Every structure is written in C-alpha cells, then in structure tokens.
mmCIF file of C-alpha atoms in Angstrom:
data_model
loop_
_atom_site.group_PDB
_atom_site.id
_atom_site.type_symbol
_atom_site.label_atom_id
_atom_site.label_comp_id
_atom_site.label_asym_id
_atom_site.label_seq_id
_atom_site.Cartn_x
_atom_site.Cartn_y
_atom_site.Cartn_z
ATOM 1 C CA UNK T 1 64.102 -107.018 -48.682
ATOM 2 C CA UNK T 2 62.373 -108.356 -52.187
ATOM 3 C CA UNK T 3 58.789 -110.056 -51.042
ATOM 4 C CA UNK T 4 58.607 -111.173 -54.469
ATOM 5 C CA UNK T 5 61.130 -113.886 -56.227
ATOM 6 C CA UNK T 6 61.575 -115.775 -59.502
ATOM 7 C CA UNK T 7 59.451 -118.830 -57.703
ATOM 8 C CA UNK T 8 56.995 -116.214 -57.181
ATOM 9 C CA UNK T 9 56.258 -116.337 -60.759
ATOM 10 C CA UNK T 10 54.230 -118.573 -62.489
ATOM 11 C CA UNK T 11 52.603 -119.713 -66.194
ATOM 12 C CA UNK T 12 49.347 -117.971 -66.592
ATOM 13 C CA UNK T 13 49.484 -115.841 -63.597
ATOM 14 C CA UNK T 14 47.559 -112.532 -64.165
ATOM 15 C CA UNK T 15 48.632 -108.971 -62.415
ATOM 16 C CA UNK T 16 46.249 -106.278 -63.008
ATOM 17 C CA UNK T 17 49.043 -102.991 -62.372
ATOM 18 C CA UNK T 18 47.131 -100.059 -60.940
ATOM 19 C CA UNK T 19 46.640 -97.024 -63.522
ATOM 20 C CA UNK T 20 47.338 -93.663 -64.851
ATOM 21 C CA UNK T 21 46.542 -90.826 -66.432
ATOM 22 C CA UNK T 22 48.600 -89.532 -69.232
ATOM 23 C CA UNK T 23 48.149 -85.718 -69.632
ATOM 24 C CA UNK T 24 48.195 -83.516 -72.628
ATOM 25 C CA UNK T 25 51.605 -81.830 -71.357
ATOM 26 C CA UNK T 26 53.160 -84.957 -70.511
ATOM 27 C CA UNK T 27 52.902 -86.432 -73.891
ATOM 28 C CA UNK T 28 54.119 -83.132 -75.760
ATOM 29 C CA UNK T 29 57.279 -82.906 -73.032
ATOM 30 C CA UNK T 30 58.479 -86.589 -74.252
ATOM 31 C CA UNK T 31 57.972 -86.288 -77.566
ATOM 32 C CA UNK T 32 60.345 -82.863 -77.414
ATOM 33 C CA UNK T 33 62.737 -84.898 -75.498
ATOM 34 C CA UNK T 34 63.425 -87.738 -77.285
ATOM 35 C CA UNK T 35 60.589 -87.906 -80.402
ATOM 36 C CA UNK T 36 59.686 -85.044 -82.190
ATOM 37 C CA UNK T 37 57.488 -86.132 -84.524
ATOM 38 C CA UNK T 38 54.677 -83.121 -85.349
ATOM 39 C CA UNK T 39 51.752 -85.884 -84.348
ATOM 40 C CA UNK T 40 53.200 -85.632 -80.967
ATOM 41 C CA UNK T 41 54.196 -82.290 -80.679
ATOM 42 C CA UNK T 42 51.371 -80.054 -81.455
ATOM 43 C CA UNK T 43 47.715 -80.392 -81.966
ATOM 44 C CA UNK T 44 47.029 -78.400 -85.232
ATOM 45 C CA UNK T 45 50.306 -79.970 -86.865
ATOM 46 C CA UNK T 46 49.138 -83.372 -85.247
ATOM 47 C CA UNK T 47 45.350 -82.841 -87.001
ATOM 48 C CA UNK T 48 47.318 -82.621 -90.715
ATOM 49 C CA UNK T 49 48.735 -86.353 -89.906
ATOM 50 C CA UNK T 50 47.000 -89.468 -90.448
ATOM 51 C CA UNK T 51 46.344 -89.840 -86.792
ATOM 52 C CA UNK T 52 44.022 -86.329 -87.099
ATOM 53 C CA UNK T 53 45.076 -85.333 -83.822
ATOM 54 C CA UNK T 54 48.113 -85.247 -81.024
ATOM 55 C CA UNK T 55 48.875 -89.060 -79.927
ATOM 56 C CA UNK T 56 51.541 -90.267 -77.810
ATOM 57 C CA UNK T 57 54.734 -91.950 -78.942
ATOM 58 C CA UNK T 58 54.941 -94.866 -78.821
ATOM 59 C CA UNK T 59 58.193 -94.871 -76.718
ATOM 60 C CA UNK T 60 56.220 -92.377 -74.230
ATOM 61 C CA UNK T 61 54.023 -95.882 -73.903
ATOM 62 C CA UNK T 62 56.680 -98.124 -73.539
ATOM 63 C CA UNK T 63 57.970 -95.791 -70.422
ATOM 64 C CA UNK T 64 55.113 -94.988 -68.981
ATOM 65 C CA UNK T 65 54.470 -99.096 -68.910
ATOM 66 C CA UNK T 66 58.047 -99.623 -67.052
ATOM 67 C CA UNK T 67 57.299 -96.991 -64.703
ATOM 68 C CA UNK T 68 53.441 -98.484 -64.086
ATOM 69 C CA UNK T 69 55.519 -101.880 -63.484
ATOM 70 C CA UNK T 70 58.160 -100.412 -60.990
ATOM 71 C CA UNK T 71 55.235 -98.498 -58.910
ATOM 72 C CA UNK T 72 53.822 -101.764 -58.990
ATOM 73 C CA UNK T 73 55.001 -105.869 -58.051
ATOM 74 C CA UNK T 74 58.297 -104.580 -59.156
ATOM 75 C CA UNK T 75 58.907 -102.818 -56.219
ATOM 76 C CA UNK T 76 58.058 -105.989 -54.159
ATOM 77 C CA UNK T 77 60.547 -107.725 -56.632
ATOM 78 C CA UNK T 78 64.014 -109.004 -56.916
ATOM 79 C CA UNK T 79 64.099 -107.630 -59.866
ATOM 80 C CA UNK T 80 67.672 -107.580 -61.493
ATOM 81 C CA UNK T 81 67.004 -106.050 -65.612
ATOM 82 C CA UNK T 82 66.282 -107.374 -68.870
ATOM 83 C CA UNK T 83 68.096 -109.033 -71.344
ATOM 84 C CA UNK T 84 66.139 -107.080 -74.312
ATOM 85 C CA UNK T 85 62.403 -106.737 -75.618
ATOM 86 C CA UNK T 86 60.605 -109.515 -77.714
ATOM 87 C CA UNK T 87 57.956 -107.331 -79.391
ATOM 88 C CA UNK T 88 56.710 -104.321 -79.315
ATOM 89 C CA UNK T 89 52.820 -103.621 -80.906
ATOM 90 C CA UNK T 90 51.409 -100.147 -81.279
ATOM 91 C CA UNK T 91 47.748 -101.410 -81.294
ATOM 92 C CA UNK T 92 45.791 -97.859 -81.217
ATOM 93 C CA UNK T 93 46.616 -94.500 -80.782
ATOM 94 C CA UNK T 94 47.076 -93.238 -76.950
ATOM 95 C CA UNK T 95 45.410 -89.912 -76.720
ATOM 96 C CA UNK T 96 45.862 -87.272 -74.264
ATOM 97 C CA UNK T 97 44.105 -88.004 -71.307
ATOM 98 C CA UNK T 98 43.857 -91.660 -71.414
ATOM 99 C CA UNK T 99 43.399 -93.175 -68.343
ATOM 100 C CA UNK T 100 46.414 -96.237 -68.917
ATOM 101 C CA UNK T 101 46.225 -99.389 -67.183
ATOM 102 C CA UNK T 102 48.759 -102.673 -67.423
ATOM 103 C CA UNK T 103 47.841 -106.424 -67.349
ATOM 104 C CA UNK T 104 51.267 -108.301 -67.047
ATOM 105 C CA UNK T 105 50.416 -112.566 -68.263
ATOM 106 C CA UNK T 106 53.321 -114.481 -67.124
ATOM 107 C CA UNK T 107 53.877 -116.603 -70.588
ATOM 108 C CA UNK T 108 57.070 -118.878 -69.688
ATOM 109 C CA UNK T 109 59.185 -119.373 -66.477
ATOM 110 C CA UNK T 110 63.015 -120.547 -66.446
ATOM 111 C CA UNK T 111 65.917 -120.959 -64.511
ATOM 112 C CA UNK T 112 69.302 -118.953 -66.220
ATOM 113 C CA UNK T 113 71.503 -121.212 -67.423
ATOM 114 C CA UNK T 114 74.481 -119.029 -66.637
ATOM 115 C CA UNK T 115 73.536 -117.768 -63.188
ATOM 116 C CA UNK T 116 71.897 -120.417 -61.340
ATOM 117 C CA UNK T 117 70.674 -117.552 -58.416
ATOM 118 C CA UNK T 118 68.536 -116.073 -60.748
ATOM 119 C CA UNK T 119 65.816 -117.199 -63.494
ATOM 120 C CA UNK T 120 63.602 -115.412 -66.387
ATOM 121 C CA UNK T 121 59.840 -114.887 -66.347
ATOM 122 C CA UNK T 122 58.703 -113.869 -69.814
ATOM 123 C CA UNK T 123 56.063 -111.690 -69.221
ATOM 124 C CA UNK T 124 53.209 -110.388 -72.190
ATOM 125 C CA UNK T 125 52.167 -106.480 -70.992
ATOM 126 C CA UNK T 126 48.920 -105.364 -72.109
ATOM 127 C CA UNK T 127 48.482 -101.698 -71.822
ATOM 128 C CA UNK T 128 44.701 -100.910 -71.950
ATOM 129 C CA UNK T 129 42.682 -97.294 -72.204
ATOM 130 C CA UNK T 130 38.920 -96.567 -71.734
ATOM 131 C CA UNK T 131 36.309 -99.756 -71.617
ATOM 132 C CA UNK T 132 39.690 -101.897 -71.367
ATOM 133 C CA UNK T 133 40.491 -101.733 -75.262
ATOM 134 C CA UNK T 134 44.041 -102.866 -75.890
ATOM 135 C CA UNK T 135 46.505 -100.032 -76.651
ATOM 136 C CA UNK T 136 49.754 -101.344 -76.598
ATOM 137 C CA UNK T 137 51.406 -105.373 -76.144
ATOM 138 C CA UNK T 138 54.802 -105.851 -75.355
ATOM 139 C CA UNK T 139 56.845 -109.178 -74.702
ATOM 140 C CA UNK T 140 59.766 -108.941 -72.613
ATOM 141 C CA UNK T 141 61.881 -111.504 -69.893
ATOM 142 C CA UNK T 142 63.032 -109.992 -66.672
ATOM 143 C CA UNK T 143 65.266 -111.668 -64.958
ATOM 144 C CA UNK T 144 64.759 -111.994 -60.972
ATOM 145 C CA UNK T 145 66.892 -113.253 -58.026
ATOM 146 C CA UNK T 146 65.981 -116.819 -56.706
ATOM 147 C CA UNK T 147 64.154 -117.130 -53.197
ATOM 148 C CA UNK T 148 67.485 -117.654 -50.908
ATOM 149 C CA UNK T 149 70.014 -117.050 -52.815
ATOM 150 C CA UNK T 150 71.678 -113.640 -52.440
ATOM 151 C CA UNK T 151 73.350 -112.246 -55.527
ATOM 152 C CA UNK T 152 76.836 -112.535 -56.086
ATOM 153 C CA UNK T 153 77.103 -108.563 -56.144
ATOM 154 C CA UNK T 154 79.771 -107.724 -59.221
ATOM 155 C CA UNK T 155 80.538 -111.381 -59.357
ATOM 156 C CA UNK T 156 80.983 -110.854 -63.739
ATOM 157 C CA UNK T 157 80.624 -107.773 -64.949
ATOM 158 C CA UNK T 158 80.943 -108.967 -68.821
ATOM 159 C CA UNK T 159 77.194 -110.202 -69.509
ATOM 160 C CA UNK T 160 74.368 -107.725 -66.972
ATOM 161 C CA UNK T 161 72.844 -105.878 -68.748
ATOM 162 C CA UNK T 162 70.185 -103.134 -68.765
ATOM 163 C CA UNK T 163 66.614 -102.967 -67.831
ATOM 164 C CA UNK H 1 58.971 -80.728 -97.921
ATOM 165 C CA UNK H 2 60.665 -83.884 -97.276
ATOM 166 C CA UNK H 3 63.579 -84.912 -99.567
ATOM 167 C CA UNK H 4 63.488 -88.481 -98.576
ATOM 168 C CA UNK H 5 60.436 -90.793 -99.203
ATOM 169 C CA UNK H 6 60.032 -94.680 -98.882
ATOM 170 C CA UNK H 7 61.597 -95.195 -102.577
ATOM 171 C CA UNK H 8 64.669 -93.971 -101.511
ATOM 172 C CA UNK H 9 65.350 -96.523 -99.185
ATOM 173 C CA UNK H 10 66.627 -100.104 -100.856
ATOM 174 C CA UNK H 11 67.714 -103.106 -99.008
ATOM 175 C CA UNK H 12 71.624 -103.339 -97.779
ATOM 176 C CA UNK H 13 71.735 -99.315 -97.350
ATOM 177 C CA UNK H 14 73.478 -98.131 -94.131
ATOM 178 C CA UNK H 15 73.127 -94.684 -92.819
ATOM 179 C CA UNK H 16 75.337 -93.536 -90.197
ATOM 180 C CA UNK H 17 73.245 -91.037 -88.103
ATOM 181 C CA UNK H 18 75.689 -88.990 -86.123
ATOM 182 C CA UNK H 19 76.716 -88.936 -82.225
ATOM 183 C CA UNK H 20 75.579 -87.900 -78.843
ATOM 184 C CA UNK H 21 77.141 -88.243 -75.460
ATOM 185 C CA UNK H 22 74.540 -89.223 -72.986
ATOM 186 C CA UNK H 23 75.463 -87.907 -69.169
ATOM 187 C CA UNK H 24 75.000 -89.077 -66.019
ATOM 188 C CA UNK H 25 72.668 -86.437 -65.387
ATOM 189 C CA UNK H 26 70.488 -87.110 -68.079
ATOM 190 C CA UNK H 27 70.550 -91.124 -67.043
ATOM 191 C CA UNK H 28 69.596 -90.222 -63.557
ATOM 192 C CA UNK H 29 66.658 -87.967 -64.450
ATOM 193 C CA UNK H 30 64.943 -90.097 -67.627
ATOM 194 C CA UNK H 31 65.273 -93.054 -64.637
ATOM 195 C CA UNK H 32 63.582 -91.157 -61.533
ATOM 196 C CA UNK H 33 60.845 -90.377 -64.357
ATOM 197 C CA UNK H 34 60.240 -94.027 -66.134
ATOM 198 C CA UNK H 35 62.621 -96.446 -64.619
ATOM 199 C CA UNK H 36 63.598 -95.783 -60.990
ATOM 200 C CA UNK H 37 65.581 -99.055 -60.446
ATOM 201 C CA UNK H 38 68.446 -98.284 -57.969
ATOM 202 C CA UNK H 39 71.192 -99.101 -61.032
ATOM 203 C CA UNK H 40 69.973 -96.009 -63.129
ATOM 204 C CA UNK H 41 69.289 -93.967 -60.175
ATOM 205 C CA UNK H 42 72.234 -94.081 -57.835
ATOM 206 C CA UNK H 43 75.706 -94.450 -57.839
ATOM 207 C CA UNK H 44 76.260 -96.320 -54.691
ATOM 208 C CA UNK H 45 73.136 -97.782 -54.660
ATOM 209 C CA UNK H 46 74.141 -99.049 -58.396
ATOM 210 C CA UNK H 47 77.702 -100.739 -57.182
ATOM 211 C CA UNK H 48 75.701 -103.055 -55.126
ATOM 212 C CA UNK H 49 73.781 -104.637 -58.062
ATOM 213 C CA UNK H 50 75.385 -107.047 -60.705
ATOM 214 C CA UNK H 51 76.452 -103.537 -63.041
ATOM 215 C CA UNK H 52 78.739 -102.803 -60.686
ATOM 216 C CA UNK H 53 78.145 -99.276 -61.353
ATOM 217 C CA UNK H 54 75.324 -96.635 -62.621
ATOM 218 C CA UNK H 55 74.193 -97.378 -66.206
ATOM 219 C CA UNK H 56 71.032 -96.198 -68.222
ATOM 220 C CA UNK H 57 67.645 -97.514 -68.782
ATOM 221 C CA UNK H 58 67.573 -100.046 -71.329
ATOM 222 C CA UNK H 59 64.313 -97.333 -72.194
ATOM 223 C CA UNK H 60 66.439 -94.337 -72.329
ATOM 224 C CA UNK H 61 68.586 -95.652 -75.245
ATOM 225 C CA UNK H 62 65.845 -96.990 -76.962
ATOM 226 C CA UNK H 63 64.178 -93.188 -76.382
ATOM 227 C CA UNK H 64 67.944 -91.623 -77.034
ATOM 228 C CA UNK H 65 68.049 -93.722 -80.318
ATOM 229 C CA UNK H 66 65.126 -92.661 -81.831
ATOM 230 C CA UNK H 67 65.794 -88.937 -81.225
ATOM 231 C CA UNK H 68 69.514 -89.320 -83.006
ATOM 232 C CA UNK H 69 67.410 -90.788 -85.849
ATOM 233 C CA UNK H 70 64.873 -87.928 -85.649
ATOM 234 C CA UNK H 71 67.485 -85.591 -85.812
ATOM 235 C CA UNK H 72 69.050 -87.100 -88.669
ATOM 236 C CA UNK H 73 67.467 -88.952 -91.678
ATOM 237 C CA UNK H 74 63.851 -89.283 -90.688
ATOM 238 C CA UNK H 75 63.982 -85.638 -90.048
ATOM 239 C CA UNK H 76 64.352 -85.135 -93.981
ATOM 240 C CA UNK H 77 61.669 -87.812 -94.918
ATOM 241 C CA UNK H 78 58.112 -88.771 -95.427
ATOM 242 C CA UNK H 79 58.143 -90.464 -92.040
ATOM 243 C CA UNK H 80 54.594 -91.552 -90.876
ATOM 244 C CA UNK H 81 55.181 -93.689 -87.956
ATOM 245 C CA UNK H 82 55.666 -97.335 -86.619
ATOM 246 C CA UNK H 83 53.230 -100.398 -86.035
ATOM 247 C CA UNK H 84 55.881 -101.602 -83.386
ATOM 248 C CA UNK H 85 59.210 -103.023 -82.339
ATOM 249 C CA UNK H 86 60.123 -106.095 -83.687
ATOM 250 C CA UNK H 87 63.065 -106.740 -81.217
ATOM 251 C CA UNK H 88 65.269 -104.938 -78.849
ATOM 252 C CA UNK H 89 68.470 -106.814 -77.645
ATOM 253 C CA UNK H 90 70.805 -104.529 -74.850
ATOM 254 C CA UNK H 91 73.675 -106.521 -75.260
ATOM 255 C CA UNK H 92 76.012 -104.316 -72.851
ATOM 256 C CA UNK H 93 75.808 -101.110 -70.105
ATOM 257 C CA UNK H 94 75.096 -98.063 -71.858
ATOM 258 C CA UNK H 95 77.848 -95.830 -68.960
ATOM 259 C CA UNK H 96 77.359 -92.529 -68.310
ATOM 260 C CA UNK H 97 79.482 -90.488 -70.341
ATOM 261 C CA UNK H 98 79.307 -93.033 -73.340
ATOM 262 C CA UNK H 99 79.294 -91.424 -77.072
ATOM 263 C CA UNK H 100 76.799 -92.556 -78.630
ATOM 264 C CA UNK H 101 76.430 -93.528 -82.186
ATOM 265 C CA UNK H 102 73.294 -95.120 -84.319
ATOM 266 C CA UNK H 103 73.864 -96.780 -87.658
ATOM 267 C CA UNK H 104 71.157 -97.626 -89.071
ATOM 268 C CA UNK H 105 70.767 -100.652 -91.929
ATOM 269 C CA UNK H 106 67.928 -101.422 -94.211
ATOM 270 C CA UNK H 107 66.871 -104.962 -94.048
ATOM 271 C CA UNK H 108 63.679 -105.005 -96.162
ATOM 272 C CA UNK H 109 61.219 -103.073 -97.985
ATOM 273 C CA UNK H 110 57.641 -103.406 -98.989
ATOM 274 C CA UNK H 111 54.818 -101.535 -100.402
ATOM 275 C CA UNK H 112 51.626 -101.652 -98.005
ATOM 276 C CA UNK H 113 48.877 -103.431 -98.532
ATOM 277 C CA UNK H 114 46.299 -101.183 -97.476
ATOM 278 C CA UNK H 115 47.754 -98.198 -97.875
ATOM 279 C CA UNK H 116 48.717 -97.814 -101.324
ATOM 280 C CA UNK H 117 50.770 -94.071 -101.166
ATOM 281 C CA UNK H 118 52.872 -95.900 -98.199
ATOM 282 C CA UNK H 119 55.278 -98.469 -97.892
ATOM 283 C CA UNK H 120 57.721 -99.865 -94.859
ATOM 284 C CA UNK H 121 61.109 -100.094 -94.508
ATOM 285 C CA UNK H 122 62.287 -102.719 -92.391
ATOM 286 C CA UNK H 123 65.691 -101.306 -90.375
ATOM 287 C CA UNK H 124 68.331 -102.431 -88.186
ATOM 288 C CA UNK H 125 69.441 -100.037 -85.878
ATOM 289 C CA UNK H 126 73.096 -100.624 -84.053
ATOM 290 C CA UNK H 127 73.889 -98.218 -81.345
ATOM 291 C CA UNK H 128 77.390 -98.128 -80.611
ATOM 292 C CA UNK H 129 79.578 -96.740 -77.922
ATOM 293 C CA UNK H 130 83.700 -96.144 -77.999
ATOM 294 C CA UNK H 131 85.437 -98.429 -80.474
ATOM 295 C CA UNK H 132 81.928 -99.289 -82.174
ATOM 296 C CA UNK H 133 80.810 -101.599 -79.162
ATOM 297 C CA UNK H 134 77.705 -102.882 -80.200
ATOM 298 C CA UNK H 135 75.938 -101.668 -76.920
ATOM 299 C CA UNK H 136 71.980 -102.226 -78.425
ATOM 300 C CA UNK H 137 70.367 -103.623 -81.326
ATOM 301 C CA UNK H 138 66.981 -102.287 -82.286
ATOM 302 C CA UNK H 139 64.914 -103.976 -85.530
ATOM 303 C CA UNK H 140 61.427 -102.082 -86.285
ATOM 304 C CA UNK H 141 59.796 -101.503 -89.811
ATOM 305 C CA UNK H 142 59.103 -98.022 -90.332
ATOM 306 C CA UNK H 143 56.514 -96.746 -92.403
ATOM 307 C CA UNK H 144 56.889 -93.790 -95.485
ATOM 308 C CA UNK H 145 54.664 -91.870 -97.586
ATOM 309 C CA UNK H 146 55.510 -92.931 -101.301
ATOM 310 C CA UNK H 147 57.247 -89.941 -103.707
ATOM 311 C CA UNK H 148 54.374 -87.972 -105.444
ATOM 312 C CA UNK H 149 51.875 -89.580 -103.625
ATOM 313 C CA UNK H 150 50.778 -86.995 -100.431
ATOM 314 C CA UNK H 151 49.072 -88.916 -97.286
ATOM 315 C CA UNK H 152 45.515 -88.580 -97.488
ATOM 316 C CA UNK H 153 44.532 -86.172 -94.346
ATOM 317 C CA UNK H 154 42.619 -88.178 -92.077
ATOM 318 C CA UNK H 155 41.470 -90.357 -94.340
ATOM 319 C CA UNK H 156 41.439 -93.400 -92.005
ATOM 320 C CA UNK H 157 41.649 -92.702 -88.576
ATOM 321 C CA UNK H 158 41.245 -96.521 -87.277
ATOM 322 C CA UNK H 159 44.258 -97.606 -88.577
ATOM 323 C CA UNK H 160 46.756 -95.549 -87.800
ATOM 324 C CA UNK H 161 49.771 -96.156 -85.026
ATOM 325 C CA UNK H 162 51.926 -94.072 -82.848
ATOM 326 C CA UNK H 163 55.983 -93.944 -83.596
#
C-alpha cells in the first residue's frame, strides 16, 4: 500500500531524489533508439557539432529523470500519471559520465475537479551534475490518489491518461 | 549535405512524417527501463489502474515521436538541436498495437539572436493513432543552421543544448 498521498504533498516542500550515473554506452544506446542525432551517437561526429563532443539527448534526460523519480518517493506514492508536461529546459549539456541528481519543489497543490479521490501536485524537477550546476528543469503535475479514498478502478475510461 | 535548412521552413507548413506501429513489447521494455509504473509494465497489473489496460509511457511517445521525425524531415536538414519543450499534452492512451502517425506544423519562425547562421522554428507536433485520434500534442522550437551559412565548429561551447 502507497505511504505517500496527494495530502502528503505540500507548497515549497523540497525532495532531494538519490543519484546516478549516466555512462558513455547508455547515452549512445538511447540516442540509436529513439534520437539519432550524430552529437549523440558518436564522439568524433559529436566533436564536428557545436556541442564539440558526445552529449546526451535531451529525451535520454527527461527518462532518466522519471526513472530517478519512480526509484524514488514515487514508489512510496499513489501515484496515478500525468496529464502532460509544462516545460521542458535543456540548461547545459549532460556529458557522459555525469553523476545526475533530481531536486523535485512542489510549486502548487489541488484537488481534481473531475475526480474528487484524487488531486494534482505540480512539481518543478531540477536535474543537477557535478558541484550541483543545473542541467535540466522540467514542470510537470502528477496526479495522486487521496489519503482514504480507494480508486474507482476503470470507473471512466474516456479522460486517464499517460504518465 | 542537408537539403533542408531553417529558410525552408515558413509559418502554416505541415509535414506529415510517416507511420510506425509501436508493440506491446516495445511499451513493456522502454517502461521496465525509464518508467516502471505497473500500467506500462503489466497487463494485469495495468487492468487494475484507471487505464483499464496496458498503455505506454507518456515518455516513450514523446521518445517514439522524435525518432519518426528523425527519420523523416530533420533527417534531411540542418538540424542543430533544441533549448527545450515548450509543452507536452497526452490527451489519450497510446495502446499497444496503435499506428502511429506525427504531423508536424510550423507555428513560428525566427532568426537567433546570438547566433547569427541559425534560426528556430517553432513546431507543433500531433501524434495520431487510428482515425487521426489526436493521442499527444508536442510544441518545441527547434533550432537550424541558416542556407550558406555552415555552423562554426565549436565556436561556443557554453551555449549550446542537447535535442
């Protein structure tokens, strides 16, 4: 059972999410998958780009921040998916090897108007490298179950949506 | 060489960038990777949450749109990257065995300020299942080298920002 519930949540609340290392192989892998861009694909390619030299995409970030997240208070959570993303900021290039971490800043906390068991906690993510310098901010609401309340399980299947 | 650079793209343009069909398989494994919540990673597991059933990572179409786009246009062009996501709305499942399509609408474009040979093209990006259900919608400026104008090499290497 969940520990953690939308009550659990509140404005200004800081949650420092553990970290990891992102490896040369693992950023080349992604990028092969799903962006194949030559400044994440291969280092002499990667050194003829602006970046001058191999650098994650920035989707590989955004991933690798949802998986820090679900190894983290999302586990605890009653987490239930996200309508969508706010923002997305590519602050600095992630290079291979970083060693990642995630600062989640609850911004806002609201009950759904449309499912009164659950509520949204806007959340800003800061993913950090080396001597903390800020990498990557994204804004997103997840939407958790209330403390109590069970969820209707397939109660309306018309408006869930993804993580 | 690329064909396409960023004067080629003009406001109220709509590419149409092809199909995929995205498997269960391929849902399961991008969610054990970056985002193991029990509705991308298990059927039965999956009926018991408010999808009623297994769908994809709001992450893996987001990842599985920008590889139809690098596979299509960007592949031809003088593409240089992203500064970020200005919005991501997942508007319904994404089901396994859904065919996939991107379209892909230019909202705005812009000459950078300080980067004279570049300039960024603002998109929309619909991804669409059967019937053209508007599953996601994805906006994010893009940024292009300018025709005749190659990228300095390395010329700035504070500036620059993953895909």
């Amino acid at each position: 059972m969940p520990r953690l519930h939308w009550e659990d949540f509140s404005p200004g609340q800081v949650i420092e999410c553990g970290s990891r290392l992102l490896t040369r192989a693992e950023i080349v892998a992604f990028a092969a998958e799903y962006d194949p861009q030559p400044m994440h694909l291969d280092e002499a390619a990667a050194r003829a780009t602006l970046f001058g030299g191999l650098v994650a995409s920035g989707w590989h970030s955004c991933c690798v921040l949802m998986r820090m997240l679900s190894d983290d208070f999302l586990r605890d959570a009653s987490f239930m998916g996200a309508p969508g993303v706010e923002e997305v900021k590519w602050l600095a290039p992630v290079r291979p090897g970083e060693n990642l971490k995630v600062r989640a800043t609850v911004l806002e906390s609201r009950l759904s108007p449309s499912r009164p068991n659950t509520g949204m906690v806007k959340f800003l993510f800061e993913l950090t490298g080396a001597a903390g310098t800020r990498l990557m901010t994204l804004t997103a609401s997840l939407v958790f179950e209330r403390a109590g309340n069970p969820v209707m399980v397939a109660a309306d299947r018309s408006a869930p949506r993804p993580t």
